[in-house]
Coordinates of C-alpha atoms and ligand atoms in Angstrom, one line a residue:
M1295 CA 35.6 20.7 22.3
N1296 CA 38.5 22.4 20.4
A1297 CA 38.5 26.0 19.4
I1298 CA 37.1 26.7 15.9
R1299 CA 39.7 27.4 13.3
V1300 CA 39.8 28.4 9.6
L1301 CA 41.1 25.4 7.6
P1302 CA 44.2 25.9 5.4
E1303 CA 43.4 26.5 1.7
L1304 CA 44.8 23.2 0.5
L1305 CA 42.6 21.2 2.8
V1306 CA 39.6 23.1 1.8
S1307 CA 40.1 22.1 -1.7
Q1308 CA 40.5 18.5 -0.6
I1309 CA 37.1 18.5 0.9
A1310 CA 34.2 17.7 -1.3
A1311 CA 32.8 21.2 -1.5
G1312 CA 29.5 22.6 -2.5
E1313 CA 27.0 22.5 0.2
V1314 CA 23.5 21.7 -1.0
V1315 CA 20.8 23.3 1.1
E1316 CA 18.2 21.6 -0.9
R1317 CA 15.1 22.0 1.3
P1318 CA 14.2 22.3 5.0
A1319 CA 14.9 18.6 5.6
S1320 CA 18.6 19.1 4.6
V1321 CA 18.8 22.0 7.1
L1322 CA 17.3 19.8 9.8
K1323 CA 19.8 17.0 9.1
E1324 CA 22.8 19.3 9.4
L1325 CA 21.5 20.9 12.6
I1326 CA 20.8 17.6 14.3
E1327 CA 24.1 16.2 13.3
N1328 CA 25.8 19.2 14.8
S1329 CA 24.0 18.5 18.1
I1330 CA 25.0 14.9 18.0
D1331 CA 28.6 15.9 17.4
A1332 CA 28.4 18.2 20.4
G1333 CA 27.5 15.2 22.6
A1334 CA 23.9 16.1 23.2
R1335 CA 21.8 13.8 25.3
S1336 CA 18.5 15.4 24.5
I1337 CA 17.5 17.2 21.2
T1338 CA 14.4 19.1 20.5
V1339 CA 13.3 19.9 17.0
T1340 CA 10.7 22.6 16.3
L1341 CA 9.3 23.0 12.8
D1342 CA 6.8 25.6 11.5
E1343 CA 5.0 25.1 8.2
G1344 CA 6.9 22.0 7.3
G1345 CA 10.2 23.7 8.2
M1346 CA 9.7 26.4 5.5
R1347 CA 9.0 29.1 8.1
R1348 CA 11.3 27.8 10.8
V1349 CA 13.6 24.9 11.6
Q1350 CA 15.0 25.0 15.1
V1351 CA 17.2 22.5 16.9
E1352 CA 17.9 22.8 20.6
D1353 CA 20.4 20.6 22.4
D1354 CA 22.1 20.2 25.7
G1355 CA 25.5 19.6 24.2
E1356 CA 28.9 21.2 24.8
G1357 CA 27.9 24.6 23.5
I1358 CA 30.0 27.1 21.5
A1359 CA 32.3 29.7 23.2
R1360 CA 31.1 33.3 22.7
E1361 CA 34.3 34.3 20.8
D1362 CA 33.8 31.3 18.4
L1363 CA 30.2 32.1 17.4
P1364 CA 31.2 34.2 14.4
L1365 CA 33.5 31.4 13.2
A1366 CA 30.7 28.9 13.5
L1367 CA 29.0 30.9 10.6
A1368 CA 32.2 31.3 8.6
R1369 CA 32.9 29.1 5.7
H1370 CA 35.4 26.2 6.1
A1371 CA 35.7 26.8 9.8
T1372 CA 35.3 23.7 12.0
S1373 CA 36.3 22.4 15.4
K1374 CA 36.2 18.8 14.2
I1375 CA 39.3 18.3 12.0
R1376 CA 42.5 20.1 11.5
S1377 CA 44.5 18.1 9.0
L1378 CA 44.3 15.6 6.2
A1379 CA 45.1 12.9 8.7
D1380 CA 42.1 13.9 10.8
L1381 CA 39.9 13.9 7.8
E1382 CA 41.0 10.4 6.9
G1383 CA 40.0 9.0 10.3
V1384 CA 37.0 11.3 10.9
A1385 CA 34.5 10.0 13.5
T1386 CA 32.2 12.9 13.7
M1387 CA 29.2 13.5 11.5
G1388 CA 30.4 16.9 10.3
F1389 CA 33.9 17.8 9.2
R1390 CA 33.7 20.3 6.4
G1391 CA 32.9 23.4 8.4
E1392 CA 30.4 24.5 5.8
A1393 CA 26.9 23.6 6.8
L1394 CA 26.1 26.6 9.0
A1395 CA 27.7 29.1 6.6
S1396 CA 25.7 27.7 3.7
I1397 CA 22.4 27.7 5.6
A1398 CA 23.1 31.2 6.9
S1399 CA 23.6 32.5 3.4
V1400 CA 20.0 31.6 2.4
S1401 CA 18.1 32.3 5.6
R1402 CA 17.7 34.3 8.8
L1403 CA 19.7 32.3 11.3
S1404 CA 20.4 32.7 15.0
I1405 CA 22.5 30.7 17.3
A1406 CA 22.2 30.9 21.1
S1407 CA 24.7 28.9 23.0
R1408 CA 26.6 28.5 26.3
T1409 CA 29.5 26.3 27.2
R1410 CA 29.8 24.8 30.6
E1411 CA 32.6 27.2 31.6
A1412 CA 30.8 30.4 30.4
A1413 CA 29.2 32.6 33.0
H1414 CA 26.3 33.3 30.6
G1415 CA 25.1 32.5 27.1
A1416 CA 25.6 34.4 23.9
L1417 CA 23.5 35.0 20.8
I1418 CA 24.5 35.7 17.2
T1419 CA 22.3 36.4 14.3
G1420 CA 22.8 36.3 10.5
E1421 CA 20.7 37.4 7.6
G1422 CA 22.0 36.3 4.3
A1423 CA 25.6 37.5 4.1
Q1424 CA 25.1 39.9 7.1
I1425 CA 26.5 38.4 10.3
G1426 CA 25.9 40.3 13.4
E1427 CA 28.0 40.6 16.6
A1428 CA 27.8 38.1 19.4
T1429 CA 25.8 39.6 22.3
P1430 CA 25.1 38.2 25.8
A1431 CA 21.9 36.2 26.2
P1432 CA 20.4 34.0 28.8
R1433 CA 20.7 30.3 28.2
A1434 CA 21.5 27.0 29.9
Q1435 CA 24.4 24.9 28.7
G1436 CA 23.8 23.8 25.1
T1437 CA 23.0 25.3 21.8
T1438 CA 19.8 26.5 19.9
V1439 CA 20.1 27.1 16.2
S1440 CA 17.1 28.6 14.6
V1441 CA 16.7 28.9 10.9
G1442 CA 13.8 31.1 9.7
E1443 CA 12.5 32.0 6.3
L1444 CA 14.6 29.7 4.2
Y1445 CA 15.4 31.2 0.8
F1446 CA 14.0 34.6 1.8
N1447 CA 16.7 36.2 -0.4
T1448 CA 16.7 33.6 -3.2
P1449 CA 13.1 33.6 -4.6
A1450 CA 14.1 31.2 -7.4
R1451 CA 15.0 28.5 -4.9
R1452 CA 11.9 29.2 -2.8
K1453 CA 9.8 28.3 -5.8
F1454 CA 11.1 24.8 -5.7
L1455 CA 9.7 24.1 -2.2
R1456 CA 6.6 21.9 -2.2
T1457 CA 3.6 21.9 0.0
E1458 CA 3.9 22.1 3.7
A1459 CA 2.9 18.4 4.0
T1460 CA 5.6 17.3 1.5
E1461 CA 8.3 19.3 3.2
F1462 CA 7.2 18.1 6.6
G1463 CA 7.3 14.5 5.3
H1464 CA 11.0 15.0 4.2
C1465 CA 11.8 16.5 7.6
D1466 CA 10.2 13.7 9.4
E1467 CA 12.2 11.2 7.4
A1468 CA 15.5 13.1 8.1
F1469 CA 14.5 13.1 11.8
R1470 CA 13.8 9.4 11.7
R1471 CA 17.2 8.6 10.2
V1472 CA 19.1 10.4 12.9
A1473 CA 16.8 9.1 15.6
L1474 CA 17.2 5.5 14.6
G1475 CA 20.9 5.9 14.4
R1476 CA 21.2 7.2 18.0
C1477 CA 18.8 5.4 20.3
D1478 CA 20.8 6.5 23.3
V1479 CA 19.8 10.2 22.7
A1480 CA 16.4 11.5 23.5
F1481 CA 14.5 13.3 20.8
T1482 CA 11.4 15.5 20.5
L1483 CA 9.8 16.7 17.3
K1484 CA 7.3 19.5 17.3
H1485 CA 5.4 20.7 14.3
N1486 CA 3.2 23.8 14.2
G1487 CA 3.2 23.9 18.0
R1488 CA 2.2 20.3 18.5
V1489 CA 4.5 17.4 19.6
S1490 CA 4.5 14.9 16.8
R1491 CA 7.2 12.5 18.2
H1492 CA 8.6 12.1 21.6
L1493 CA 11.4 9.5 22.1
R1494 CA 13.3 8.9 25.3
A1495 CA 16.7 7.2 25.3
Q1496 CA 15.8 3.5 24.7
T1497 CA 16.8 0.3 23.1
L1498 CA 16.9 -0.2 19.3
A1499 CA 13.9 -2.5 19.4
E1500 CA 11.9 0.1 21.4
R1501 CA 12.8 2.9 19.1
S1502 CA 12.3 0.9 15.9
A1503 CA 8.8 -0.1 17.2
L1504 CA 7.9 3.6 17.7
L1505 CA 9.4 4.8 14.4
L1506 CA 8.7 1.8 12.1
G1507 CA 5.9 -0.1 13.8
D1508 CA 5.5 -3.0 16.2
E1509 CA 4.9 -5.6 13.5
L1510 CA 8.3 -5.1 12.0
V1511 CA 10.1 -5.5 15.3
A1512 CA 8.0 -8.6 16.2
A1513 CA 8.9 -10.2 12.9
S1514 CA 12.6 -9.5 12.8
V1515 CA 15.7 -11.2 14.1
P1516 CA 18.4 -9.4 16.1
I1517 CA 21.9 -9.4 14.5
D1518 CA 25.2 -9.3 16.3
A1519 CA 28.1 -10.4 14.3
R1520 CA 31.8 -9.5 14.6
S1521 CA 34.9 -10.5 12.7
A1522 CA 38.2 -8.9 11.9
G1523 CA 37.5 -5.3 12.9
L1524 CA 34.0 -5.4 11.4
A1525 CA 30.7 -5.5 13.4
L1526 CA 27.2 -5.7 12.2
T1527 CA 24.3 -5.2 14.6
G1528 CA 20.7 -4.3 14.4
L1529 CA 17.4 -5.8 13.4
A1530 CA 16.8 -7.7 10.1
G1531 CA 13.1 -8.2 9.1
S1532 CA 12.1 -11.8 8.5
P1533 CA 10.5 -12.6 5.1
Q1534 CA 7.1 -12.2 6.7
S1535 CA 7.7 -8.5 7.4
A1536 CA 8.8 -7.8 3.8
R1537 CA 7.0 -4.9 2.1
P1538 CA 6.0 -4.1 -1.4
R1539 CA 8.2 -1.0 -1.4
A1540 CA 11.7 -0.3 -0.1
E1541 CA 10.5 2.0 2.7
A1542 CA 12.0 0.6 5.9
Q1543 CA 15.6 0.1 4.9
Y1544 CA 18.1 1.8 7.2
F1545 CA 21.8 1.2 7.0
F1546 CA 24.2 3.1 9.2
V1547 CA 28.0 3.1 8.8
N1548 CA 29.7 4.2 12.0
G1549 CA 26.5 5.9 13.0
R1550 CA 25.9 7.7 9.7
F1551 CA 22.9 6.9 7.6
V1552 CA 24.1 5.9 4.1
R1553 CA 22.8 4.6 0.8
D1554 CA 25.6 2.5 -0.5
R1555 CA 25.6 0.2 -3.5
V1556 CA 28.0 -2.4 -2.0
L1557 CA 25.9 -2.7 1.2
A1558 CA 22.6 -2.7 -0.7
H1559 CA 23.9 -5.5 -2.9
A1560 CA 25.1 -7.6 0.0
V1561 CA 21.7 -7.3 1.7
R1562 CA 19.9 -8.2 -1.5
E1563 CA 22.0 -11.3 -1.9
A1564 CA 21.4 -12.4 1.6
Y1565 CA 17.6 -12.1 1.2
S1566 CA 17.6 -13.5 -2.3
Q1567 CA 17.1 -17.0 -0.9
L1568 CA 14.1 -16.0 1.1
L1569 CA 12.3 -13.4 -1.0
H1570 CA 11.5 -14.1 -4.5
G1571 CA 9.9 -11.5 -6.7
E1572 CA 9.3 -7.9 -5.7
R1573 CA 9.1 -8.0 -1.9
Q1574 CA 11.4 -5.7 -0.1
P1575 CA 13.0 -6.6 3.2
A1576 CA 12.8 -4.2 6.2
Y1577 CA 15.9 -3.6 8.3
V1578 CA 17.8 -1.3 10.6
L1579 CA 21.5 -2.3 10.4
F1580 CA 24.7 -0.8 11.9
L1581 CA 28.1 -1.5 10.4
E1582 CA 31.0 -0.4 12.6
L1583 CA 34.5 -0.4 11.3
D1584 CA 37.7 1.6 11.7
P1585 CA 37.0 5.1 10.4
R1586 CA 40.2 4.9 8.4
A1587 CA 38.8 2.0 6.4
V1588 CA 35.9 4.1 5.0
D1589 CA 35.9 7.4 3.2
V1590 CA 32.9 9.6 4.0
N1591 CA 34.2 12.5 2.0
V1592 CA 32.7 11.4 -1.3
H1593 CA 29.7 13.6 -1.6
P1594 CA 28.6 16.8 0.2
S1595 CA 25.5 15.1 1.5
K1596 CA 27.7 12.4 3.1
T1597 CA 25.2 9.7 2.4
E1598 CA 27.7 7.9 0.1
V1599 CA 30.8 6.2 1.4
R1600 CA 33.7 4.3 -0.1
F1601 CA 35.2 1.3 1.6
R1602 CA 38.9 0.7 1.4
D1603 CA 38.1 -3.1 1.1
S1604 CA 34.6 -3.3 -0.3
R1605 CA 34.8 -7.0 -1.0
A1606 CA 35.6 -7.8 2.6
V1607 CA 32.7 -5.6 3.7
H1608 CA 30.3 -7.1 1.2
Q1609 CA 31.2 -10.7 2.2
F1610 CA 31.0 -10.0 5.9
V1611 CA 27.6 -8.3 5.7
R1612 CA 26.1 -10.9 3.4
H1613 CA 27.3 -13.8 5.5
A1614 CA 26.3 -12.2 8.8
L1615 CA 22.8 -11.6 7.5
E1616 CA 22.5 -15.0 5.9
R1617 CA 23.4 -16.7 9.1
A1618 CA 20.9 -14.6 11.1
L1619 CA 18.1 -15.1 8.7
A1620 CA 18.6 -18.8 7.9
P1621 CA 18.1 -20.6 11.2
S1622 CA 16.4 -23.9 11.0
A1623 CA 13.3 -24.2 13.1
A1624 CA 15.3 -25.9 15.8
E1625 CA 17.5 -22.8 16.3
A1626 CA 14.8 -20.3 16.5
P1627 CA 11.8 -22.2 17.9
V1628 CA 9.4 -19.4 18.7
A1629 CA 10.6 -15.9 17.8
Y1630 CA 10.9 -16.5 14.1
A1631 CA 7.3 -17.2 13.5
A1632 CA 5.4 -16.2 16.6
I1633 CA 2.1 -14.5 16.1
S1634 CA 2.8 -10.9 16.9
Q1635 CA -0.7 -9.8 17.9
F1636 CA -3.4 -12.2 18.8
E1637 CA -6.6 -10.4 19.5
P1638 CA -9.5 -12.3 21.0
I1639 CA -11.8 -12.8 18.1
Q1640 CA -15.1 -12.7 20.0
P1641 CA -14.6 -10.5 23.0
S1642 CA -18.3 -10.3 23.6
F1643 CA -18.8 -14.0 23.8
G1644 CA -20.0 -13.8 27.4
L1645 CA -18.3 -16.9 28.6
A1646 CA -17.2 -15.5 31.9
Q1647 CA -20.1 -17.0 33.9
P1648 CA -20.1 -20.6 32.5
A1649 CA -16.3 -20.8 32.7
A1650 CA -16.3 -22.0 36.3
A1651 CA -18.8 -24.8 35.6
Y1652 CA -16.9 -25.7 32.5
Q1653 CA -13.6 -25.8 34.5
A1654 CA -15.1 -28.1 37.1
F1655 CA -16.3 -30.4 34.3
M1656 CA -12.9 -30.4 32.6
G1657 CA -10.9 -30.4 35.8
S1658 CA -10.3 -34.1 35.7
A1659 CA -9.1 -34.1 32.1
V1660 CA -5.4 -34.9 32.2
P1661 CA -3.4 -33.2 29.4
T1662 CA -1.6 -35.7 27.2
P1663 CA 2.0 -35.6 28.2
L1664 CA 4.7 -35.2 25.6
P1665 CA 6.3 -38.6 24.8
A1666 CA 9.3 -39.1 27.0
A1667 CA 12.4 -37.9 25.2
E1668 CA 15.8 -36.7 26.1
K1669 CA 14.8 -33.2 25.0
A1670 CA 11.5 -32.4 23.5
P1671 CA 12.0 -31.3 19.9
P1672 CA 11.3 -27.6 19.2
L1673 CA 8.4 -28.3 16.9
G1674 CA 7.0 -31.0 19.2
Y1675 CA 5.0 -34.0 18.1
A1676 CA 2.2 -34.3 15.6
L1677 CA -1.3 -34.7 16.9
A1678 CA -3.4 -34.6 13.8
Q1679 CA -3.9 -33.3 10.3
L1680 CA -6.4 -30.6 9.6
H1681 CA -8.4 -30.6 6.3
G1682 CA -5.5 -32.2 4.5
V1683 CA -3.6 -28.9 4.7
Y1684 CA -2.2 -28.3 8.2
I1685 CA -0.4 -30.3 10.7
L1686 CA -1.3 -29.7 14.4
A1687 CA 1.5 -30.5 16.8
Q1688 CA 2.1 -30.1 20.5
N1689 CA 5.3 -28.7 21.8
E1690 CA 6.4 -27.3 25.1
A1691 CA 5.1 -23.8 24.5
G1692 CA 1.7 -25.0 23.2
L1693 CA 0.3 -25.6 19.8
V1694 CA 2.2 -25.6 16.5
L1695 CA 0.5 -25.2 13.2
V1696 CA 2.3 -26.2 10.1
D1697 CA 1.4 -25.6 6.4
M1698 CA 2.7 -29.0 5.3
H1699 CA 2.9 -28.2 1.6
A1700 CA 4.8 -25.0 2.2
A1701 CA 7.2 -26.6 4.7
H1702 CA 7.8 -29.6 2.5
E1703 CA 8.5 -27.4 -0.5
R1704 CA 11.3 -25.6 1.4
I1705 CA 12.8 -28.9 2.6
V1706 CA 12.9 -30.3 -0.9
M1707 CA 14.4 -27.1 -2.3
E1708 CA 17.2 -27.0 0.3
K1709 CA 17.9 -30.7 -0.4
L1710 CA 18.1 -30.0 -4.2
K1711 CA 20.4 -27.1 -3.6
K1712 CA 22.8 -29.1 -1.4
N1713 CA 22.8 -31.9 -4.0
L1714 CA 23.6 -29.4 -6.8
D1715 CA 26.4 -27.8 -4.8
A1716 CA 27.9 -31.2 -4.3
G1717 CA 28.0 -31.8 -8.1
G1718 CA 24.5 -32.8 -9.1
V1719 CA 21.1 -33.9 -8.0
Q1720 CA 20.9 -37.5 -7.1
R1721 CA 19.0 -39.5 -9.6
Q1722 CA 16.6 -42.3 -9.0
S1723 CA 15.8 -44.7 -11.9
L1724 CA 12.2 -45.2 -12.6
L1725 CA 10.9 -48.8 -12.9
V1726 CA 8.4 -47.7 -15.4
P1727 CA 9.6 -44.6 -17.4
A1728 CA 7.2 -41.7 -17.3
V1729 CA 6.2 -40.7 -20.8
L1730 CA 5.1 -37.3 -21.8
A1731 CA 3.9 -35.7 -25.0
A1732 CA 6.4 -33.1 -26.1
E1733 CA 6.6 -30.5 -28.8
A1734 CA 9.5 -30.6 -31.3
L1735 CA 11.1 -27.7 -29.4
D1736 CA 11.0 -29.7 -26.1
V1737 CA 12.6 -32.6 -27.8
A1738 CA 15.4 -30.4 -29.2
T1739 CA 15.9 -28.8 -25.8
A1740 CA 16.2 -32.2 -24.2
E1741 CA 18.7 -33.4 -26.7
E1742 CA 20.8 -30.2 -26.6
N1743 CA 20.9 -29.9 -22.8
R1744 CA 21.4 -33.5 -21.8
E1745 CA 24.3 -32.6 -19.4
V1746 CA 22.5 -29.9 -17.5
L1747 CA 19.4 -32.0 -17.2
E1748 CA 21.4 -34.8 -15.7
R1749 CA 22.9 -32.4 -13.3
L1750 CA 19.4 -31.6 -12.3
G1751 CA 18.6 -35.3 -11.8
L1752 CA 16.6 -35.8 -15.0
E1753 CA 17.5 -38.5 -17.5
L1754 CA 15.4 -38.2 -20.7
A1755 CA 15.2 -40.3 -23.8
V1756 CA 13.5 -39.4 -27.0
S1757 CA 10.9 -42.1 -27.6
G1758 CA 9.2 -40.5 -30.6
P1759 CA 9.1 -37.3 -32.7
S1760 CA 6.7 -35.8 -30.2
E1761 CA 7.3 -38.0 -27.1
L1762 CA 9.9 -38.0 -24.3
S1763 CA 10.3 -40.6 -21.7
V1764 CA 11.9 -39.9 -18.3
R1765 CA 14.2 -42.8 -17.2
A1766 CA 15.4 -41.3 -14.0
A1767 CA 14.1 -38.5 -11.9
P1768 CA 15.7 -36.4 -9.1
A1769 CA 15.6 -38.6 -6.0
P1770 CA 14.0 -36.1 -3.7
L1771 CA 11.2 -35.6 -6.3
A1772 CA 10.8 -39.1 -7.6
S1773 CA 7.3 -39.6 -6.0
G1774 CA 6.0 -36.3 -7.4
D1775 CA 4.5 -35.3 -10.7
I1776 CA 7.3 -36.2 -13.1
P1777 CA 5.9 -35.2 -16.4
G1778 CA 4.8 -31.8 -15.0
L1779 CA 8.3 -31.3 -13.5
T1780 CA 10.0 -32.3 -16.7
R1781 CA 7.9 -29.9 -18.8
D1782 CA 8.6 -27.0 -16.4
V1783 CA 12.3 -27.6 -16.3
L1784 CA 12.4 -27.8 -20.2
R1785 CA 10.5 -24.5 -20.4
E1786 CA 13.0 -22.7 -18.1
I1787 CA 16.0 -24.1 -19.9
R1788 CA 14.5 -23.0 -23.2
E1789 CA 14.0 -19.5 -22.0
F1790 CA 17.4 -19.0 -20.3
G1791 CA 19.6 -21.6 -22.0
G1792 CA 20.9 -24.6 -20.1
S1793 CA 23.8 -23.1 -18.2
G1794 CA 22.2 -19.7 -18.1
A1795 CA 19.2 -21.1 -16.3
L1796 CA 21.5 -22.8 -13.8
A1797 CA 23.7 -19.8 -13.2
A1798 CA 21.3 -16.9 -13.1
R1799 CA 18.1 -18.6 -12.1
Q1800 CA 19.1 -21.5 -10.0
D1801 CA 16.9 -20.7 -7.1
E1802 CA 13.8 -20.0 -9.2
L1803 CA 14.5 -23.2 -11.1
L1804 CA 14.9 -25.3 -8.0
A1805 CA 11.8 -23.7 -6.4
T1806 CA 9.8 -24.7 -9.5
M1807 CA 11.1 -28.2 -9.2
A1808 CA 10.4 -28.4 -5.5
C1809 CA 6.9 -27.3 -6.1
H1810 CA 6.2 -30.5 -8.1
A1811 CA 7.5 -32.7 -5.4
A1812 CA 6.1 -31.3 -2.3
V1813 CA 3.2 -33.1 -0.7
R1814 CA 0.0 -31.8 -2.2
A1815 CA -2.9 -30.6 -0.1
N1816 CA -5.4 -33.3 0.6
R1817 CA -2.9 -36.0 0.9
S1818 CA -3.4 -37.6 4.2
L1819 CA -0.3 -38.3 6.2
S1820 CA 0.2 -40.8 9.0
V1821 CA 1.4 -39.5 12.4
T1822 CA 4.8 -41.0 11.7
E1823 CA 5.0 -39.2 8.4
M1824 CA 4.0 -35.9 10.0
N1825 CA 6.6 -36.3 12.7
A1826 CA 9.3 -37.0 10.1
L1827 CA 8.3 -33.8 8.4
L1828 CA 8.6 -31.9 11.6
R1829 CA 12.1 -33.3 12.3
E1830 CA 13.2 -32.5 8.8
M1831 CA 12.0 -28.9 9.3
E1832 CA 14.1 -28.6 12.4
E1833 CA 17.1 -29.6 10.4
T1834 CA 16.6 -27.5 7.3
E1835 CA 17.9 -24.1 6.9
R1836 CA 15.4 -21.3 6.2
S1837 CA 12.6 -23.7 7.1
G1838 CA 10.7 -20.8 8.7
S1839 CA 9.4 -19.6 5.4
C1840 CA 8.5 -21.3 2.1
N1841 CA 10.3 -20.7 -1.2
H1842 CA 7.9 -17.8 -1.8
G1843 CA 8.6 -16.1 1.5
R1844 CA 5.4 -17.1 3.2
P1845 CA 5.6 -18.5 6.7
T1846 CA 5.6 -22.3 7.1
W1847 CA 4.5 -22.5 10.7
Y1848 CA 3.1 -20.7 13.6
Q1849 CA 3.4 -21.1 17.3
L1850 CA 0.2 -20.6 19.4
S1851 CA 1.4 -20.6 23.0
L1852 CA -0.9 -21.7 25.8
A1853 CA -1.1 -18.0 26.8
D1854 CA -2.3 -17.2 23.2
L1855 CA -4.9 -19.9 23.5
D1856 CA -6.0 -18.7 27.0
R1857 CA -6.4 -15.2 25.7
L1858 CA -8.5 -16.5 22.8
F1859 CA -10.8 -18.3 25.3
L1860 CA -10.7 -15.3 27.8
R1861 CA -9.4 -17.7 30.3
G1862 CA -7.4 -16.2 33.2
R1863 CA -4.6 -18.3 34.3
Ligands
ATP670 N1 24.8 22.4 18.2 C1 26.1 22.7 18.3 N2 26.8 22.5 19.5 C2 28.1 22.9 19.6 N3 28.9 23.3 18.5 C3 28.3 23.5 17.4 C4 26.9 23.2 17.1 N4 26.6 23.4 15.9 C5 27.7 23.9 15.3 N5 28.8 23.9 16.2 C6 30.1 24.4 15.9 O1 30.1 25.1 14.7 C7 31.1 24.6 13.8 C8 30.5 24.7 12.4 O2 29.4 23.9 12.2 P1 29.1 23.4 10.7 O3 27.9 22.5 10.8 O4 29.0 24.6 9.8 O5 30.4 22.6 10.3 P2 30.9 21.2 10.8 O6 29.8 20.5 11.5 O7 32.2 21.3 11.4 O8 31.1 20.5 9.4 P3 29.9 20.1 8.2 O9 29.9 21.3 7.3 O10 30.5 18.9 7.6 O11 28.7 20.0 9.0 C9 31.2 23.2 14.2 O12 32.5 22.7 13.9 C10 31.1 23.3 15.8 O13 32.3 23.6 16.3
MG671 MG1 27.9 20.3 10.8

């Protein structure tokens, strides 16, 4: 690491100044980031009383030379940049040379450190504005920064601290953000003498499972997209893992956790096809790009960034996510909708004994082979229909269960969308026009929005002061409930205006339409019809979830079934 130097005055003014040591969690964030910048492989965080009594971070990084220790606590002194050019391409978490000085001014702080070359370690302490001398102290390579009694000299600030539990919660979240961003570094978090988290260096999936839960990881798709100097990697939660609150959303830009409007919007757009309503997607995403293409010196907390070409970034992120989230069933046969945890329902069933006899009896039963085909389709072949609601199918992995209404709804919706993108929904003339009773307002809406209605595949005629007849209906929906469909479309158009409904609410509108077409529960399907539905699912984008974000199918593997029956294989 370079020697620490005081920055020239001009540069200082160019740097977004004004450190905010808001609470123990902000101290923790700064200290861990310093350890990361020092190349630490292992970082141990020790907190007492939610960090209000003590925040200590110990690392095995490069260390600070004894003669540099006083400078580490001086304002605007940093080893990380020297010039404006360095600032523009900064790749380290820190660069302002302010964090330790600000923290030292409102706490009792000590740094013990040793570089690889040094014969022994050194210690420096500061109390408010009083900085002591560096003295020799025992220590292995690395640095320990200990911040005690935050705001001991500023009682007004101290009053703003909350309860121990609240402050610890904020610290834990700060810890989580850094730890998710650097899975290659080992972390330990201790609170009031007890280890609360222990993470070895691991993969992102392993770390996310520990910090955000197994379910999220099981119901997410990996992302790895690259184009023109931009890379997006990480895990994107499938619609099934969406949550009511935006609590598991982590976006990192060049390793730094950020909250950015451009990125948030791109993510929202990518999910808008899959999540209607208030559900929030879960994700851990990493955007990597040339440091010179992004300005991190926007706000002292460095959680805001500014992209040089924000449009390109927006498009790239949105499309990369859409592609990863929208596989048809054929592309993501099992992972997308696999059951994450399948517990035996009746573990005390006591079947262990009779199992042998049962096996002997069943031994001769030959499993039905899959019909010979070049390559078995991912969703397999239909076996039967259950209670008019589910399709049971057999594929290579085992049993596939399909919610036929939900699946069909998605297929119809995607068809409508394609049609509309290509200029308009295909119309099918009705031999016998469907007639519906309509209010005067409906009649007026129909007359005023003839063009929009036709684009949606509906041809209406006024057959009386309170009667409309439907001459042609959208082809993919022609066998559905036409009067109901027409009424719903007219209502949406009335609420949002014809073109308004199409522009702003197209997906909702199409979802409403699809709902009327889709096979209703309790309609019995022939095996041929069921197979046709399975094949269509394989070809349809986003067919893993219905228009409301619920899953459309599940895979139960033979292993799942064996577990269910306590059958060792
Ligand atoms: N854990 C550490 N290991 C090695 N050096 C450290 C460590 N913590 C701080 N330093 C040294 O002390 C200097 C000052 O740290 P400080 O956090 O105040 O500023 P910075 O990280 O350079 O910038 P910023 O204010 O943006 O965080 C750093 O530039 C670095 O040289
Ligand atoms: Mg720093």
